[in-house]
Coordinates of C-alpha atoms and ligand atoms in Angstrom, one line a residue:
M1 CA -58.0 -167.2 -220.5
R2 CA -58.0 -164.1 -222.7
L3 CA -54.5 -162.9 -221.9
E4 CA -52.6 -166.2 -221.8
G5 CA -48.8 -165.6 -222.0
Q6 CA -49.1 -161.8 -222.0
R7 CA -46.7 -159.6 -220.1
A8 CA -48.4 -156.7 -218.3
V9 CA -46.9 -153.7 -216.5
V10 CA -49.3 -152.2 -213.9
T11 CA -48.5 -148.8 -212.3
G12 CA -50.1 -148.0 -209.0
A13 CA -50.2 -151.8 -208.4
A14 CA -50.1 -151.3 -204.6
G15 CA -53.3 -149.2 -204.8
A16 CA -56.9 -150.1 -204.5
L17 CA -57.7 -150.3 -208.2
G18 CA -54.2 -151.3 -209.3
R19 CA -54.2 -154.4 -207.0
V20 CA -57.6 -155.6 -208.4
I21 CA -56.4 -155.0 -212.0
A22 CA -53.1 -156.9 -211.4
E23 CA -54.9 -159.9 -209.9
T24 CA -57.5 -159.9 -212.7
L25 CA -54.9 -159.7 -215.4
A26 CA -53.1 -162.6 -213.8
A27 CA -56.4 -164.6 -213.6
E28 CA -56.7 -164.1 -217.3
G29 CA -53.2 -165.6 -217.9
A30 CA -50.9 -162.6 -217.8
D31 CA -47.6 -162.2 -215.9
V32 CA -47.5 -158.9 -214.1
A33 CA -44.9 -156.4 -213.2
G34 CA -46.0 -153.9 -210.6
L35 CA -44.6 -150.4 -210.2
D36 CA -45.5 -148.2 -207.2
L37 CA -43.9 -146.1 -204.4
D38 CA -45.3 -148.5 -201.8
A39 CA -43.0 -151.6 -201.5
V40 CA -45.1 -153.3 -198.8
G41 CA -48.3 -152.8 -200.9
L42 CA -46.5 -154.2 -203.9
D43 CA -45.6 -157.4 -202.0
A44 CA -49.3 -157.9 -201.0
T45 CA -50.3 -157.5 -204.7
G46 CA -47.6 -159.9 -205.7
E47 CA -49.0 -162.6 -203.4
L48 CA -52.4 -162.3 -205.2
V49 CA -50.8 -162.5 -208.6
R50 CA -48.7 -165.6 -207.7
A51 CA -51.8 -167.2 -206.2
Q52 CA -53.2 -167.1 -209.8
G53 CA -50.1 -169.2 -210.9
R54 CA -48.6 -166.3 -212.8
G55 CA -45.2 -164.6 -212.7
W56 CA -44.7 -161.5 -210.7
T57 CA -42.0 -158.9 -210.5
S58 CA -42.0 -155.4 -209.1
A59 CA -40.1 -152.2 -208.5
A60 CA -40.7 -149.7 -205.8
V61 CA -40.0 -146.5 -207.7
D62 CA -41.1 -142.9 -207.8
L63 CA -42.8 -142.7 -211.2
T64 CA -42.2 -138.9 -211.3
D65 CA -38.5 -139.6 -211.6
F66 CA -37.8 -140.0 -215.3
D67 CA -34.4 -141.7 -215.0
A68 CA -35.4 -144.1 -212.2
V69 CA -38.4 -145.2 -214.3
Q70 CA -36.3 -145.8 -217.4
E71 CA -34.0 -148.0 -215.3
A72 CA -36.7 -149.9 -213.6
V73 CA -38.7 -150.5 -216.8
G74 CA -35.5 -151.3 -218.7
K75 CA -34.9 -154.2 -216.3
I76 CA -38.4 -155.6 -216.8
V77 CA -38.2 -155.4 -220.6
A78 CA -34.7 -157.0 -220.5
E79 CA -36.1 -159.8 -218.2
W80 CA -39.2 -160.4 -220.2
G81 CA -38.0 -159.5 -223.7
G82 CA -40.9 -157.1 -224.2
V83 CA -44.2 -155.8 -222.7
D84 CA -47.6 -156.5 -224.2
V85 CA -49.9 -154.5 -221.8
L86 CA -49.2 -151.2 -219.9
L87 CA -51.8 -150.1 -217.4
N88 CA -51.0 -146.6 -216.2
G89 CA -53.0 -146.5 -212.9
A90 CA -50.8 -144.6 -210.5
G91 CA -52.1 -141.2 -209.4
G92 CA -54.2 -139.4 -207.0
G93 CA -55.9 -136.1 -206.3
A94 CA -55.4 -133.1 -204.0
V95 CA -58.0 -130.5 -203.3
S96 CA -57.3 -126.8 -203.0
P97 CA -59.4 -123.8 -204.0
F98 CA -57.7 -122.4 -207.1
H99 CA -57.3 -118.9 -205.7
E100 CA -55.3 -120.3 -202.8
M101 CA -53.4 -123.1 -204.7
T102 CA -49.6 -123.1 -204.3
Y103 CA -47.3 -123.7 -207.3
A104 CA -46.1 -126.8 -205.4
T105 CA -49.6 -128.3 -205.3
W106 CA -50.1 -127.6 -209.0
T107 CA -46.8 -129.1 -210.1
T108 CA -47.1 -132.1 -207.8
Q109 CA -50.4 -133.0 -209.3
M110 CA -49.0 -132.7 -212.8
D111 CA -46.0 -134.9 -211.8
R112 CA -48.1 -137.5 -210.1
N113 CA -51.0 -137.8 -212.6
L114 CA -49.5 -136.8 -216.0
N115 CA -45.7 -136.7 -216.1
S116 CA -45.7 -140.2 -214.5
V117 CA -47.7 -141.5 -217.5
F118 CA -45.2 -139.9 -219.9
N119 CA -42.3 -141.4 -218.0
V120 CA -43.6 -145.0 -217.9
T121 CA -45.1 -145.0 -221.4
R122 CA -41.9 -143.5 -222.8
A123 CA -40.0 -146.4 -221.2
V124 CA -42.3 -149.2 -222.4
L125 CA -43.3 -148.0 -225.9
P126 CA -40.1 -148.8 -227.8
S127 CA -40.5 -152.5 -227.0
M128 CA -44.1 -152.5 -228.1
L129 CA -43.1 -150.8 -231.4
D130 CA -40.3 -153.3 -231.9
Q131 CA -42.7 -156.3 -231.6
R132 CA -45.5 -154.4 -233.4
H133 CA -48.0 -155.2 -230.7
G134 CA -49.0 -153.4 -227.5
R135 CA -52.0 -152.3 -225.4
I136 CA -51.7 -149.1 -223.4
I137 CA -54.6 -148.4 -221.0
N138 CA -54.6 -145.2 -219.0
I139 CA -56.7 -144.2 -216.0
A140 CA -57.9 -140.6 -216.1
S141 CA -61.0 -139.5 -214.1
I142 CA -64.5 -138.2 -214.5
A143 CA -62.8 -135.0 -213.1
A144 CA -61.2 -134.5 -216.5
V145 CA -64.4 -134.6 -218.5
S146 CA -66.8 -132.9 -216.1
G147 CA -64.8 -130.6 -213.8
G148 CA -65.9 -130.7 -210.3
R149 CA -68.8 -133.1 -210.5
L150 CA -67.2 -135.6 -208.3
V151 CA -64.6 -133.6 -206.3
R152 CA -64.7 -129.8 -205.8
N153 CA -61.6 -127.7 -205.9
A154 CA -59.7 -130.3 -207.9
T155 CA -58.5 -128.1 -210.8
A156 CA -54.9 -129.4 -210.8
Y157 CA -56.1 -133.0 -210.7
A158 CA -58.7 -132.4 -213.4
T159 CA -56.1 -130.6 -215.6
A160 CA -53.5 -133.4 -215.2
K161 CA -56.1 -136.1 -216.0
A162 CA -57.3 -134.1 -219.0
G163 CA -53.7 -134.1 -220.1
V164 CA -53.8 -137.9 -219.9
I165 CA -56.8 -137.9 -222.3
G166 CA -54.9 -135.7 -224.7
L167 CA -51.8 -137.9 -224.5
T168 CA -54.0 -140.9 -225.1
K169 CA -55.7 -139.6 -228.3
A170 CA -52.5 -138.1 -229.8
L171 CA -50.4 -141.3 -229.1
A172 CA -53.3 -143.5 -230.4
I173 CA -53.0 -141.9 -233.8
E174 CA -49.2 -141.9 -233.7
V175 CA -48.8 -145.6 -233.1
A176 CA -52.0 -147.1 -234.5
A177 CA -50.4 -148.5 -237.7
Q178 CA -47.7 -150.2 -235.7
G179 CA -50.0 -152.5 -233.8
V180 CA -50.3 -150.5 -230.6
T181 CA -53.6 -149.3 -229.2
V182 CA -54.0 -146.5 -226.6
N183 CA -57.2 -146.0 -224.6
V184 CA -58.2 -144.2 -221.4
L185 CA -60.8 -145.0 -218.7
A186 CA -62.5 -142.1 -217.0
P187 CA -63.9 -143.6 -213.8
G188 CA -66.4 -141.9 -211.6
A189 CA -66.6 -142.7 -207.9
Q190 CA -65.4 -146.3 -207.2
A191 CA -66.2 -148.5 -204.3
T192 CA -62.6 -148.4 -203.0
P193 CA -61.6 -148.2 -199.3
G194 CA -61.2 -144.4 -199.5
R195 CA -65.0 -144.2 -199.8
D196 CA -65.5 -145.9 -196.4
R197 CA -64.8 -142.4 -194.9
D198 CA -68.0 -141.1 -196.4
T199 CA -70.7 -140.2 -193.9
P200 CA -74.2 -141.7 -194.8
E201 CA -75.3 -138.2 -195.8
R202 CA -72.3 -137.7 -198.1
R203 CA -72.9 -141.2 -199.6
E204 CA -76.5 -140.4 -200.2
A205 CA -75.7 -137.1 -201.8
L206 CA -73.1 -138.8 -204.1
L207 CA -75.5 -141.6 -205.2
A208 CA -78.2 -139.0 -205.9
Q209 CA -76.0 -137.5 -208.6
I210 CA -75.3 -140.8 -210.3
P211 CA -78.1 -141.9 -212.7
T212 CA -77.5 -145.6 -212.0
R213 CA -77.3 -144.9 -208.2
L214 CA -74.3 -147.2 -208.1
L215 CA -70.6 -146.7 -207.2
G216 CA -68.2 -148.3 -209.6
E217 CA -67.0 -151.8 -208.7
P218 CA -63.2 -152.2 -209.1
A219 CA -63.8 -155.7 -210.4
H220 CA -65.9 -154.3 -213.2
L221 CA -63.2 -151.7 -214.0
A222 CA -60.6 -154.5 -214.1
E223 CA -62.8 -156.5 -216.5
T224 CA -62.8 -153.4 -218.8
V225 CA -59.0 -153.4 -218.7
V226 CA -59.0 -157.1 -219.6
F227 CA -61.3 -156.4 -222.6
L228 CA -59.0 -153.5 -223.8
A229 CA -56.0 -155.7 -223.5
S230 CA -57.6 -158.7 -225.2
P231 CA -57.6 -159.7 -228.9
A232 CA -61.3 -158.6 -229.1
A233 CA -60.2 -154.9 -228.7
V234 CA -57.6 -154.9 -231.6
N235 CA -59.6 -152.2 -233.4
V236 CA -60.4 -150.1 -230.4
T237 CA -58.1 -147.1 -230.0
G238 CA -58.2 -143.5 -228.8
V239 CA -61.3 -144.1 -226.8
V240 CA -62.2 -142.2 -223.6
L241 CA -64.4 -144.7 -221.7
P242 CA -66.4 -143.2 -218.8
L243 CA -67.1 -145.8 -216.0
D244 CA -69.3 -143.6 -213.9
G245 CA -73.0 -144.8 -214.0
G246 CA -73.8 -141.8 -216.2
H247 CA -72.5 -139.3 -213.7
S248 CA -70.8 -137.2 -216.5
I249 CA -73.7 -137.1 -218.9
Ligands
NAD1 N1 -60.9 -144.6 -206.7 C1 -61.6 -143.8 -207.4 O1 -62.8 -143.5 -207.1 C2 -61.1 -143.2 -208.7 C3 -61.9 -142.5 -209.5 C4 -61.4 -141.9 -210.7 C5 -60.1 -142.1 -211.0 N2 -59.3 -142.8 -210.2 C6 -57.8 -142.9 -210.5 O2 -57.6 -144.3 -210.5 C7 -56.2 -144.5 -210.2 C8 -56.1 -145.5 -209.0 O3 -56.9 -145.0 -208.0 P1 -57.0 -145.7 -206.6 O4 -58.3 -145.5 -206.0 O5 -56.6 -147.1 -206.7 O6 -55.9 -144.9 -205.7 P2 -54.9 -145.5 -204.6 O7 -54.4 -144.2 -203.9 O8 -55.4 -146.6 -203.8 O9 -53.7 -146.0 -205.5 C9 -52.8 -145.1 -206.2 C10 -51.5 -145.7 -206.2 O10 -50.6 -144.9 -206.9 C11 -49.3 -144.9 -206.2 N3 -48.6 -143.7 -206.6 C12 -49.0 -142.4 -206.5 N4 -48.0 -141.5 -206.8 C13 -47.0 -142.3 -207.2 C14 -45.6 -142.0 -207.6 N5 -45.2 -140.8 -207.8 N6 -44.8 -143.1 -207.9 C15 -45.2 -144.4 -207.7 N7 -46.5 -144.7 -207.3 C16 -47.3 -143.7 -207.0 C17 -49.7 -144.9 -204.8 O11 -48.6 -145.3 -204.0 C18 -50.9 -145.8 -204.8 O12 -50.5 -147.2 -204.5 C19 -55.6 -143.1 -209.9 O13 -54.9 -142.6 -211.0 C20 -56.9 -142.3 -209.6 O14 -56.6 -140.9 -209.8 C21 -59.7 -143.3 -209.0

């Protein structure tokens, strides 16, 4: 077990990737706290974490609400006495041609994909600095590094996720000497349930753009999170890691 005794906060833990990540972190020995809007989905993830014999706690909270996040995370930190791993996975895109985009769509995307990362990281970081140990792993997107290669008309999402990359690099430098690493994944298309809506033609067109001809497997993404959280990654920080089969090359 690479994460024996670690305490991990996972945002978006009710979602497709967050659930697999939470279960995988638990399988490696970590207790997990899940944060998400979806209380029912959190319970389902909690069952998977508990089935690994690890502790589970959760909060159904809107991560765009700064005060609510400080309160929810404050309770977790008080209960555990600290947090070792933060996985910022909550988010999601919206498409709109730029010339028709409303201000509400723009700001909602910033709130959901970027400001939420600020809110949770701001709440967790003081305990990591106090203990001089922490691993922050963010999930951005191929959209942030290659524009519309995966999803067209996603400028707001791409901009917000590019912000997550900027936050990652700047924070990595700021906290490196205090034992905290900060890295970001940039996944391409993952084999999550959302892709089941693809027509065969759409799937074929997508795979034709990906050099490996493979969708990303959530289990492989979760293994990458485990590596970045593990002792082996102590000297890895500020990295933007594409998980996209070469799609963004
Ligand atoms: N699935 C992919 O192919 C893919 C590719 C690249 C990047 N990503 C990114 O990976 C992350 C996870 O994706 P997923 O496929 O698991 O998506 P998902 O929709 O299954 O899960 C996202 C979760 O985030 C939660 N969430 C969204 N806004 C929230 C808010 N304001 N407060 C609290 N919770 C909120 C949702 O409730 C949901 O459970 C997202 O950030 C997404 O942008 C996914």
